Tab-separated table of C-alpha atoms in Angstrom:
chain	number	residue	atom	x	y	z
N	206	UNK	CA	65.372	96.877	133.377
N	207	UNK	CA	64.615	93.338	133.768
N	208	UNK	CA	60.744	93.796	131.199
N	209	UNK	CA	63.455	94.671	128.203
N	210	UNK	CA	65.842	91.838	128.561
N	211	UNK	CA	63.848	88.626	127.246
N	212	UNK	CA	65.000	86.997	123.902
N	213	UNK	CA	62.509	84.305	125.410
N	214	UNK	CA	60.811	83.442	127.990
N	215	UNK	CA	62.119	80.777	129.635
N	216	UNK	CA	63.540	77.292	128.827
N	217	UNK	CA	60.392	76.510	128.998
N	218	UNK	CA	59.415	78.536	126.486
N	219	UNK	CA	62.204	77.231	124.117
N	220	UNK	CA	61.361	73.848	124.263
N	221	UNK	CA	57.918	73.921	123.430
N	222	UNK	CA	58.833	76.032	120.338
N	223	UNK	CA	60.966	73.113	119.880
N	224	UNK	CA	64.194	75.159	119.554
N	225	UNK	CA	66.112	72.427	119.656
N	226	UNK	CA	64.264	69.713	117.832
N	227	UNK	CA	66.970	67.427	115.804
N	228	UNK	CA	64.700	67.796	112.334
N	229	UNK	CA	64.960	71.773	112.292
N	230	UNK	CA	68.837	70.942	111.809
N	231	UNK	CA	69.450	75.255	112.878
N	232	UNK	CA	72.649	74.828	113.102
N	233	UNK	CA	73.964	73.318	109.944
N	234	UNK	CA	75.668	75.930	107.599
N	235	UNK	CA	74.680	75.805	103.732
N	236	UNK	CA	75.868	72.073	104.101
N	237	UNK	CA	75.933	69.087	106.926
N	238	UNK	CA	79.806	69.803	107.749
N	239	UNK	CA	81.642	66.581	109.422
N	240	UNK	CA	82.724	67.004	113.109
N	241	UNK	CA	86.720	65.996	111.724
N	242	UNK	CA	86.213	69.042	109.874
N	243	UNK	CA	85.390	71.332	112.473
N	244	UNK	CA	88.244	73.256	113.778
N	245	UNK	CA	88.270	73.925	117.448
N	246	UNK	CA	91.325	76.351	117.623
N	247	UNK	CA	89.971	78.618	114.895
N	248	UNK	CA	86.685	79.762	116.408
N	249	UNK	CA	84.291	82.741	115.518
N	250	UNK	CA	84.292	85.385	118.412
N	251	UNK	CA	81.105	86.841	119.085
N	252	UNK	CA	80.355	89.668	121.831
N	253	UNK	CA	77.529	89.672	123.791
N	254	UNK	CA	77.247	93.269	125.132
N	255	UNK	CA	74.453	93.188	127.514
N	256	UNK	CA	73.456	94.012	131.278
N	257	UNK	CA	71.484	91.016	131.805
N	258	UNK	CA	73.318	87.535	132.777
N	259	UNK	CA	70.521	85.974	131.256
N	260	UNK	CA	70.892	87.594	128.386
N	261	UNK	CA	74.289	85.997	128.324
N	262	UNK	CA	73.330	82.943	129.210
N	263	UNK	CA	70.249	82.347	126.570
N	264	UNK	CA	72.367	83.580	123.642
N	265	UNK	CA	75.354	80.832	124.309
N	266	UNK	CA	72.785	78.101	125.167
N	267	UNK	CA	70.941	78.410	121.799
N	268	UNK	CA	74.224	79.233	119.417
N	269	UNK	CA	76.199	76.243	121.805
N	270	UNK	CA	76.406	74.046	119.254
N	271	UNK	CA	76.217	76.339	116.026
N	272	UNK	CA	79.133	75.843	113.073
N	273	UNK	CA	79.934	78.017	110.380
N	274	UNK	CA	81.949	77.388	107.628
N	275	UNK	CA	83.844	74.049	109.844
N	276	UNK	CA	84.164	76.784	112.981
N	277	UNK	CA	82.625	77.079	116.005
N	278	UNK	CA	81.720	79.610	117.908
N	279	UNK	CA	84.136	81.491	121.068
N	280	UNK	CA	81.830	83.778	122.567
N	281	UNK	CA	83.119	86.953	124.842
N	282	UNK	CA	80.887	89.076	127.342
N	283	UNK	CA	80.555	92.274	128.528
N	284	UNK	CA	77.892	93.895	130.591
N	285	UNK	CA	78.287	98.218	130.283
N	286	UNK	CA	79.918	99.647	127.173
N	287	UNK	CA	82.695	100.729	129.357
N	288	UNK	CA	83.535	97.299	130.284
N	289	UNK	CA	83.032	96.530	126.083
N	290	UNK	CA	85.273	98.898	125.177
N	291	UNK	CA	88.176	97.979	126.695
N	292	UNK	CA	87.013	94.226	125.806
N	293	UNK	CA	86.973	95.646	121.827
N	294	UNK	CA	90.522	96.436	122.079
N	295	UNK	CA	91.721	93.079	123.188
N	296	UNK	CA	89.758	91.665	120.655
N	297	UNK	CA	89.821	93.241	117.605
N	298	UNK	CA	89.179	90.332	115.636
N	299	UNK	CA	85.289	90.442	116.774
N	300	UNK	CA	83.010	88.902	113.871
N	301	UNK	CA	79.785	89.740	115.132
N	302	UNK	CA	78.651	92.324	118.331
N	303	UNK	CA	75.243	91.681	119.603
N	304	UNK	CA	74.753	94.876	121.135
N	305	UNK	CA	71.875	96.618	123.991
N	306	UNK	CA	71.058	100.026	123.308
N	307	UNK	CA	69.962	100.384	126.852
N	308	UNK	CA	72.342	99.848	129.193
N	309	UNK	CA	74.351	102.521	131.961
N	310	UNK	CA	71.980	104.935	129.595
N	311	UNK	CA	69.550	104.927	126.990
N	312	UNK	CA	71.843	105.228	124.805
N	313	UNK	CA	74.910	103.966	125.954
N	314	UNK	CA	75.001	101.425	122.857
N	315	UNK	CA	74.300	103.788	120.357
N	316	UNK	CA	77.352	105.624	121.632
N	317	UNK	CA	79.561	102.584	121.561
N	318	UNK	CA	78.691	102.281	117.895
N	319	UNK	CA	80.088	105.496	117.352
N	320	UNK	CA	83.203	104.385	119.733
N	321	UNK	CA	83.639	101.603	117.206
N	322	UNK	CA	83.122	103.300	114.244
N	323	UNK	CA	84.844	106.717	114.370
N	324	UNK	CA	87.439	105.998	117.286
N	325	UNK	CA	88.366	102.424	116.895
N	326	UNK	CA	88.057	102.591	112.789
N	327	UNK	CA	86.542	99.226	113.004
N	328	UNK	CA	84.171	98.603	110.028
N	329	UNK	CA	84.430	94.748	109.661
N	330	UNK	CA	82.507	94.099	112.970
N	331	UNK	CA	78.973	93.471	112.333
N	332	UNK	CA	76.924	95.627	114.494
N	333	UNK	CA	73.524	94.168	115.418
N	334	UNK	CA	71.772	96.060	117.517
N	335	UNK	CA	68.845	94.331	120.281
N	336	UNK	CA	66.782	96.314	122.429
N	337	UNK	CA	63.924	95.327	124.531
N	338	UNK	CA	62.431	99.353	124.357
N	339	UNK	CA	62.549	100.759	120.507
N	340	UNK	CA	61.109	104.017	122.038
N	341	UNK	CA	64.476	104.807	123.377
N	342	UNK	CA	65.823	103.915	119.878
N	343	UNK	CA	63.385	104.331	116.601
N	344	UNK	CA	64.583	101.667	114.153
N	345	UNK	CA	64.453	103.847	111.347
N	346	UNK	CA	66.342	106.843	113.086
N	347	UNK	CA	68.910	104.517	114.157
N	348	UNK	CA	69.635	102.641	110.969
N	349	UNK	CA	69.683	106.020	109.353
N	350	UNK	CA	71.826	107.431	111.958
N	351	UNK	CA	74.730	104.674	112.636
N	352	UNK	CA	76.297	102.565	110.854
N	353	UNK	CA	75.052	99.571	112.590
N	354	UNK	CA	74.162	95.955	110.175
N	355	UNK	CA	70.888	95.128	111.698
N	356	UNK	CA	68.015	96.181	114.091
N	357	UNK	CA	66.103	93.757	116.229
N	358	UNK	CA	63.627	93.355	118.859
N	359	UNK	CA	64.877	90.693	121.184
N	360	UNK	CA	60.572	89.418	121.784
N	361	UNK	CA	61.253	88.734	118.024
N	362	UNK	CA	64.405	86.795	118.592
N	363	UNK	CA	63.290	83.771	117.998
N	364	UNK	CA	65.774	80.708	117.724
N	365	UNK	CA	65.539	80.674	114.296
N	366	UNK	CA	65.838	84.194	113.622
N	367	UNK	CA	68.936	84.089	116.010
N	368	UNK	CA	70.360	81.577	113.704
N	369	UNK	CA	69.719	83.499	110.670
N	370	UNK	CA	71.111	86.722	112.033
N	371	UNK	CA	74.585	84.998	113.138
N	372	UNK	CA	74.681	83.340	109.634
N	373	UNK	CA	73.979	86.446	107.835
N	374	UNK	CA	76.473	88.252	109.748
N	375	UNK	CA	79.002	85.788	109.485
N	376	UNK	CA	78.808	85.724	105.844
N	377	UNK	CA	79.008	89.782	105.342
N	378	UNK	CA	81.783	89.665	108.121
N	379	UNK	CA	83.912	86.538	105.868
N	380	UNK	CA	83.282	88.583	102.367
N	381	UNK	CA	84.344	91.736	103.977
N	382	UNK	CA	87.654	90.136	105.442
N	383	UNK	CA	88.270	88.519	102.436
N	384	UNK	CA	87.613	91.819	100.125
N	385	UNK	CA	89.787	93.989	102.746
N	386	UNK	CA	92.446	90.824	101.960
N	387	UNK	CA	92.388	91.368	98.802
N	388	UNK	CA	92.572	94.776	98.888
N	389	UNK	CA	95.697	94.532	101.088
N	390	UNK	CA	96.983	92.151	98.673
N	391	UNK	CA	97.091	93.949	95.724
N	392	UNK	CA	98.027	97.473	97.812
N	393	UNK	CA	101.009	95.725	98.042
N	394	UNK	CA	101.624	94.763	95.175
N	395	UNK	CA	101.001	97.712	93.799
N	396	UNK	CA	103.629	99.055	96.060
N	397	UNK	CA	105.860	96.845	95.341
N	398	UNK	CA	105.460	97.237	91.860
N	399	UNK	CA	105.691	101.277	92.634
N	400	UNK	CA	109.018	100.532	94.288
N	401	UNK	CA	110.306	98.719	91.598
N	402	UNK	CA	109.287	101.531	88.852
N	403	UNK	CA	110.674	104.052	90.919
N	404	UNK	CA	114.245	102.001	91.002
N	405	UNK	CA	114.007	101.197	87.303
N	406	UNK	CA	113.546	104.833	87.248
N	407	UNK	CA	116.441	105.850	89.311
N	408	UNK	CA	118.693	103.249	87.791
N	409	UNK	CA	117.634	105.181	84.165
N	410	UNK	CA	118.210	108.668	85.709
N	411	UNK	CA	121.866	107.005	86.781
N	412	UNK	CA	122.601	105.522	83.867
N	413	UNK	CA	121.763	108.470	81.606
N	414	UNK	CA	123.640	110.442	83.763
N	415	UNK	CA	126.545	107.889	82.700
N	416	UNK	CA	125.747	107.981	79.187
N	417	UNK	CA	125.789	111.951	79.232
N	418	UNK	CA	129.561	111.427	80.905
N	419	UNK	CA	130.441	109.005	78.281
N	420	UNK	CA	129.475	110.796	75.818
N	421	UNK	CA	131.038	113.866	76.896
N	422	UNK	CA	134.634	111.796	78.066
N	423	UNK	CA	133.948	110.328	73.992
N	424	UNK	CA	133.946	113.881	72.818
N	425	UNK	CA	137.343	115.160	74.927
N	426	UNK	CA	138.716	111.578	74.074
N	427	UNK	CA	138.513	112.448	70.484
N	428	UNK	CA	139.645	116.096	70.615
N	429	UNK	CA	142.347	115.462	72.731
N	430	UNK	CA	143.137	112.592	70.464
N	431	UNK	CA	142.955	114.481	67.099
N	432	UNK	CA	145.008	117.160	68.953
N	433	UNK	CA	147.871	114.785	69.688
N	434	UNK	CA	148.012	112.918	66.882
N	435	UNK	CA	147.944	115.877	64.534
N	436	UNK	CA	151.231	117.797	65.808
N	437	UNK	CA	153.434	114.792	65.255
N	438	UNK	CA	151.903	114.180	61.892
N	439	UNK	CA	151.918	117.582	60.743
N	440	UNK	CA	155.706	117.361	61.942
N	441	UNK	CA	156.146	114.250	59.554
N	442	UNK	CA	154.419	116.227	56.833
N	443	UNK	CA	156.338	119.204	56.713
N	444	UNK	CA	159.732	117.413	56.942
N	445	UNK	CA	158.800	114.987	54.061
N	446	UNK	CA	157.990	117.923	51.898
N	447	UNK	CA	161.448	119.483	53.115
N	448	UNK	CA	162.999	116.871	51.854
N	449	UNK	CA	161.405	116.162	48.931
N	450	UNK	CA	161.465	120.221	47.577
N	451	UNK	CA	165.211	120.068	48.580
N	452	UNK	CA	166.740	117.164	48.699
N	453	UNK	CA	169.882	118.330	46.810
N	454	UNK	CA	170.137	121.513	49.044
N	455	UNK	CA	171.174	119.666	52.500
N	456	UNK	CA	173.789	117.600	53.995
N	457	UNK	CA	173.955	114.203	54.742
N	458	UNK	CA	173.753	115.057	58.170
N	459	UNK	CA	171.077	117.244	57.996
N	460	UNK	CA	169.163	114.640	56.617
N	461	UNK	CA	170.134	112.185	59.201
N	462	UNK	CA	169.086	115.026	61.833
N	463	UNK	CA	165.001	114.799	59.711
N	464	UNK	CA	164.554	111.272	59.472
N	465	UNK	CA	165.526	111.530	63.410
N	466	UNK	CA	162.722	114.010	64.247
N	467	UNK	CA	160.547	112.348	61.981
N	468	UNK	CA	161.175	108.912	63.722
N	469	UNK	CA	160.604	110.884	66.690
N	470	UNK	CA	157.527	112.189	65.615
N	471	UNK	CA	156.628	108.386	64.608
N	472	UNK	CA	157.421	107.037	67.602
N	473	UNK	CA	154.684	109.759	69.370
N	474	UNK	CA	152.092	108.903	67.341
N	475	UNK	CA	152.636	104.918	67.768
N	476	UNK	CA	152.883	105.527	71.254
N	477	UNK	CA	148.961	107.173	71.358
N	478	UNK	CA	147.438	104.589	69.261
N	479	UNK	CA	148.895	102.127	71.239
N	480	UNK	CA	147.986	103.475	74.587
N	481	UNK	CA	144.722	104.319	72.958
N	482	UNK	CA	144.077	100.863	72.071
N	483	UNK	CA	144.777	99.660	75.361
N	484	UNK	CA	142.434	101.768	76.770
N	485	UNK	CA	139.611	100.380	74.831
N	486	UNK	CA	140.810	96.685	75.005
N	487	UNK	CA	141.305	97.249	78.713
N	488	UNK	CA	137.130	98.924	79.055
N	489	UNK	CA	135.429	96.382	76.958
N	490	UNK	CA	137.059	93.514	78.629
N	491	UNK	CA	138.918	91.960	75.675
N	492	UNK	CA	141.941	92.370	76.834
N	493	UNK	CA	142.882	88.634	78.565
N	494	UNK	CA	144.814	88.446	81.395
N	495	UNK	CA	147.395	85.527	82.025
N	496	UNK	CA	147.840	85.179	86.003
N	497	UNK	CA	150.892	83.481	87.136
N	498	UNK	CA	153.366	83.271	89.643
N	499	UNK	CA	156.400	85.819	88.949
N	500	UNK	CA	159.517	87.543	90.255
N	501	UNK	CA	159.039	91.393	90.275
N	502	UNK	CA	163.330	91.364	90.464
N	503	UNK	CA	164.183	90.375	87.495
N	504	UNK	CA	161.023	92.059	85.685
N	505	UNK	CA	161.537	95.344	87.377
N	506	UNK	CA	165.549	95.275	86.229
N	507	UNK	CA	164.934	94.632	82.877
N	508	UNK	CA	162.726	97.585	82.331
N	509	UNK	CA	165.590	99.365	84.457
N	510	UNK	CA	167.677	98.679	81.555
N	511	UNK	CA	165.743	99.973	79.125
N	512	UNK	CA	165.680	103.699	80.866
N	513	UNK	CA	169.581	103.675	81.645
N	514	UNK	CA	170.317	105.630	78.564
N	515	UNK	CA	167.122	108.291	78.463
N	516	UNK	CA	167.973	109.076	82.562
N	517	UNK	CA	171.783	109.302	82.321
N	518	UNK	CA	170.348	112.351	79.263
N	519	UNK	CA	169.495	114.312	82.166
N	520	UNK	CA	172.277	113.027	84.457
N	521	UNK	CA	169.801	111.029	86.986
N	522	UNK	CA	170.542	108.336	88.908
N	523	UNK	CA	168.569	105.262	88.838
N	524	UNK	CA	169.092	103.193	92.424
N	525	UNK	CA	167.208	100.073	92.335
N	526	UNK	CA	167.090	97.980	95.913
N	527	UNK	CA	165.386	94.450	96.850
N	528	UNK	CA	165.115	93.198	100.135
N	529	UNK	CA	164.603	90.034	98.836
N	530	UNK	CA	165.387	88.465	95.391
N	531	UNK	CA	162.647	85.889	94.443
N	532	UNK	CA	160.044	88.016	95.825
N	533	UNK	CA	157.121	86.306	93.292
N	534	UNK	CA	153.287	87.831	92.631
N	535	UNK	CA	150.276	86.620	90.912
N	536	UNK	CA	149.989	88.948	87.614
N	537	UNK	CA	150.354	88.493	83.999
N	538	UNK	CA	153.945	88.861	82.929
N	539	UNK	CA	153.180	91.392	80.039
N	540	UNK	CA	150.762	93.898	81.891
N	541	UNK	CA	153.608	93.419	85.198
N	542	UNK	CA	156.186	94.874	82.241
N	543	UNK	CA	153.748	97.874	80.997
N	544	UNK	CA	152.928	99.012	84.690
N	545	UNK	CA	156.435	99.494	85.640
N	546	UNK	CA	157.676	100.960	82.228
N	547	UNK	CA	154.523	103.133	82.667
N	548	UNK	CA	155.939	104.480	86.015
N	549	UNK	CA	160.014	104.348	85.504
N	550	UNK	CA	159.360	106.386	82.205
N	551	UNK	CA	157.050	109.139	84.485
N	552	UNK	CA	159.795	109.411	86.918
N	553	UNK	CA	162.400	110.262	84.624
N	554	UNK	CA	160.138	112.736	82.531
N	555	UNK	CA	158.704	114.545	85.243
N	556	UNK	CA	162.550	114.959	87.340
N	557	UNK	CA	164.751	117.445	87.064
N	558	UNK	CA	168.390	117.078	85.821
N	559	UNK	CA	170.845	115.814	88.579
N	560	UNK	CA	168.458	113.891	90.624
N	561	UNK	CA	167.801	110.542	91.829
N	562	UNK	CA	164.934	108.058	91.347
N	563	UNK	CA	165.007	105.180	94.449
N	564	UNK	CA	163.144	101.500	92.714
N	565	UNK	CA	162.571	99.288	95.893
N	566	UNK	CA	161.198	96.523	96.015
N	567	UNK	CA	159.894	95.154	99.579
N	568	UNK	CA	157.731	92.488	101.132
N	569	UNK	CA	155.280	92.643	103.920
N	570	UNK	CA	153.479	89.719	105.633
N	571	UNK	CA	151.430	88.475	102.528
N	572	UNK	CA	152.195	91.576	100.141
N	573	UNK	CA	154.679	92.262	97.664
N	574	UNK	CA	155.133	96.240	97.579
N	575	UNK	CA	156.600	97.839	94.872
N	576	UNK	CA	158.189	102.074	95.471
N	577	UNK	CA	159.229	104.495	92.630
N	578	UNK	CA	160.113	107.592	94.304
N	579	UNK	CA	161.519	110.679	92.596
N	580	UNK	CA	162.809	114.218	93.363
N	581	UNK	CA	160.882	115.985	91.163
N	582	UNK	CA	157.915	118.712	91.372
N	583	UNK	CA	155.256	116.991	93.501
N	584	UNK	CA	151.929	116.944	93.022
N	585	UNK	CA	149.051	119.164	94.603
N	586	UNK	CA	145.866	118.197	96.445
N	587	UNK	CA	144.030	118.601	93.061
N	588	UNK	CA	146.596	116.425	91.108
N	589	UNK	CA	146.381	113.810	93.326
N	590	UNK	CA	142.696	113.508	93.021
N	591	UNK	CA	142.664	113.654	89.153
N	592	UNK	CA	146.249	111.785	89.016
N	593	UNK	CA	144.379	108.267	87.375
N	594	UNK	CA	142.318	109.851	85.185
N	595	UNK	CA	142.382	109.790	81.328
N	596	UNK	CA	143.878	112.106	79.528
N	597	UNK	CA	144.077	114.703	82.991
N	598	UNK	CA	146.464	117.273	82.195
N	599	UNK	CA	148.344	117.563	85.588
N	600	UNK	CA	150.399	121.019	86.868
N	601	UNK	CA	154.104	119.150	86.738
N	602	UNK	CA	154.830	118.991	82.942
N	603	UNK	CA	158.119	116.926	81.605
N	604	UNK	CA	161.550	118.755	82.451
N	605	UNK	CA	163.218	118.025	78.859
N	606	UNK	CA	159.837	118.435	76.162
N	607	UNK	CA	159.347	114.686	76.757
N	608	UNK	CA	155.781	113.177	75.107
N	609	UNK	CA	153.356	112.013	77.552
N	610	UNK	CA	149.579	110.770	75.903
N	611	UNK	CA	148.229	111.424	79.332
N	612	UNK	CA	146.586	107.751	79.518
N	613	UNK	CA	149.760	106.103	81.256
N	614	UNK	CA	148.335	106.122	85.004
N	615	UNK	CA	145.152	105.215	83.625
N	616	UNK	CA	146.277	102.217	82.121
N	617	UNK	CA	148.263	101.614	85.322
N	618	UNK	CA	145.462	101.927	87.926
N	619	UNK	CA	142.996	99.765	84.865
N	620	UNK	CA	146.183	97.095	85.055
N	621	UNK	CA	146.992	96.514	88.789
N	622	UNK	CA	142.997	96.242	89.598
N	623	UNK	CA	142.479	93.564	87.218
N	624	UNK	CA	145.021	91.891	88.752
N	625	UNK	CA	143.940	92.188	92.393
N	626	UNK	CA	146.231	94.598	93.323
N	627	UNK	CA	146.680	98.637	94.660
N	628	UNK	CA	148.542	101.245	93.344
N	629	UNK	CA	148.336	105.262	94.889
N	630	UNK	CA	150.805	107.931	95.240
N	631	UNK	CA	152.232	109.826	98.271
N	632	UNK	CA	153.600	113.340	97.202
N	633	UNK	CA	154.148	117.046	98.033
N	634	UNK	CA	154.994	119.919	96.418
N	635	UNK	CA	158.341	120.635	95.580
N	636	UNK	CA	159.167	117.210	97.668
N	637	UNK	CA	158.646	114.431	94.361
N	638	UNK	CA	156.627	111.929	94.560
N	639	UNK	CA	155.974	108.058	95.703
N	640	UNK	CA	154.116	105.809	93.273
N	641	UNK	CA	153.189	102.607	94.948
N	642	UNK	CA	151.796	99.419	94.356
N	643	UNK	CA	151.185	96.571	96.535
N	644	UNK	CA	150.496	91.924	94.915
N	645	UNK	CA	149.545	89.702	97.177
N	646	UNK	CA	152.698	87.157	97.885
N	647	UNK	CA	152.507	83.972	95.215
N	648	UNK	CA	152.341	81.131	97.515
């Protein structure tokens, strides 16, 4: 196969072509380029895939000194396609393949470019294809056929025509890798950008979902609202007009008995609006928190105080125990107060007559805990997981027609998280229940 493998002659040959005559200057890209500007670790690979050494040999000796774009040249070799295939896949970075047709076969190349092509999915490579016998491979039926870059007869391969191959084929090979960069570059962008749509998107889908449950908790909020607010007043309304039809017709002490109930009736509806209130000032954040250093002792007995009267109504018994007296916490004095007059009042609604209510006050390593447990009804599975919720309409109801707005525990749980602390309860049916709530220690 020797007659097919001649890009030229000899060196011989070369030189009196003068090949490498200094005022052809073949090896110059668009522009003289300054040797500091050449680098030497970022060189173009080029494959010689050929069964002749000398083949090999005559291709490196005329591209030896040949720069493109400030890089040289790193040239790799193979001499069957089997032996280029595996060399493809260690180099898939390959600019240029100078390929035989004629090699194991007479058409072994041919069926590497297919290897490349259609296997590999390598379409940056340029494929240029030199053979020594076109019969074996028409030009036009190969160019037609594959998806090769270029067709040449190596007698035609001159120097100069080597040259302008390479550059050629560098050039195509840069534009392509900097298209398919591009490309790449924007994909991702674009998936980026898809990614962040599609969370935009999500985040709207979640917060209309949250807007559908405000709107909805708005609605209830305002029923339920309307609903307790209107029995007291209508209460109020019918005793004024009583009193005012009939004045003369009743006793001083029935009298005294109306202006009770309506007091009562008062009281109810200043104790919504104000819990009401809360609730909103508590949700929109403009309700300001004072954090300080306080004893829970003196605190929680004060509010004791205040429920002496309504408990000893249904004969309970209000034990209050402190294993230590200055135990202090970080909260604001005021919200402190409404937690635990929150939770005293509960446990005297919601217990029976003749019970007892244990208030203890403990403290663990860095923790303050706080215990109101009763002897009451308990509280389901279901009522515990609703029990923080606003306006949740639980299965124990108050033993003695006490008023509950049904926002208490939600303004507790709202309180003690603001201030960095935890409050749950631990109940069973027909067993009461345990509210507690856990400070960290004031240091």
């Amino acid at each position: 196969m020797t007659s097919d493998k001649h890009i030229v002659n000899d060196k011989m040959a070369i030189e009196e072509n003068n090949i490498f005559s200094d005022d052809d200057n073949l090896f110059a890209d668009d522009g003289d380029i300054a040797m500091s500007q050449i680098d030497d670790n970022n060189a173009w690979e080029i494959m010689i895939i050929d069964d002749e050494e000398d083949v090999h040999q005559l291709t490196r000796f005329v591209l030896d000194d040949y720069v493109y774009d400030g890089r040289k040249l790193k040239f790799i070799s193979a001499y069957s396609a089997k032996e280029a295939e595996e060399m493809i896949l260690q180099h898939p970075d390959v600019a240029i393949i100078l390929l035989d047709v004629v090699m194991e076969t007479i058409d072994s190349g041919l069926k590497l470019v297919k290897y490349i092509r259609e296997q590999q999915q390598n379409h940056f490579v340029r494929i240029i294809l030199r053979t020594g016998q076109s019969g074996y491979a028409p030009e036009k039926e190969v160019i037609m056929k594959y998806d090769i870059n270029d067709y040449k007869n190596k007698t035609e391969l001159t120097d100069q025509k080597l040259f302008t191959l390479v550059t050629s084929g560098l050039r195509a090979y840069f534009n392509i890798i900097e298209i398919e960069s591009y490309r790449q570059d924007l994909e991702k962008k674009v998936e980026a950008r898809t990614r962040e749509l599609q969370q935009k998107n999500e985040e709207l889908v979640i917060l209309n979902k949250k807007l559908i449950l405000l709107d909805e908790e708005k609605s209830e909020f305002l029923s339920i609202a309307a609903h307790d607010l209107k029995n007291p007043l209508a209460s109020i309304q019918s005793l004024a007009n009583l009193i005012r039809a009939a004045f003369n017709d009743f006793p001083k002490e029935k009298l005294i008995e109306f202006a009770y109930m309506i007091e009562t009736s008062s009281q109810k509806m200043f104790d919504l609006i104000k819990s009401l209130l809360d609730v909103n000032a508590i949700e929109s954040g403009e309700m300001s928190l004072i954090i300080d250093s306080y004893s829970l002792t003196p605190i929680t007995q004060s509010v004791i105080e205040n429920y002496i009267e309504p408990a000893k109504q249904k004969n309970i018994k209000l034990n209050f125990t402190s294993t230590k007296k200055d135990s202090k916490v970080l909260v604001d004095e005021s919200a402190i107060y409404q937690i635990l007059d929150n939770l005293i009042s509960n446990a005297i609604k919601y217990s029976p007559y003749d019970k007892n209510i244990y208030i203890r006050i403990s403290e663990i390593k860095n923790t303050v805990r706080f215990e109101i447990q009763d002897e009451g009804q308990g509280l389901s599975e279901d009522d515990l997981k609703q029990l923080f919720g606003r306006f949740k309409r639980l299965t124990p109801r108050p033993t003695n027609n006490e008023h509950s707005t049904g926002l208490g525990l939600f303004i507790v749980k709202k309180l003690v998280n603001s201030m960095n602390g935890k409050v749950w309860c631990e109940s069973q049916v027909d067993l009461g229940s345990t509210f507690i709530m856990e400070f960290p220690t004031a240091i």
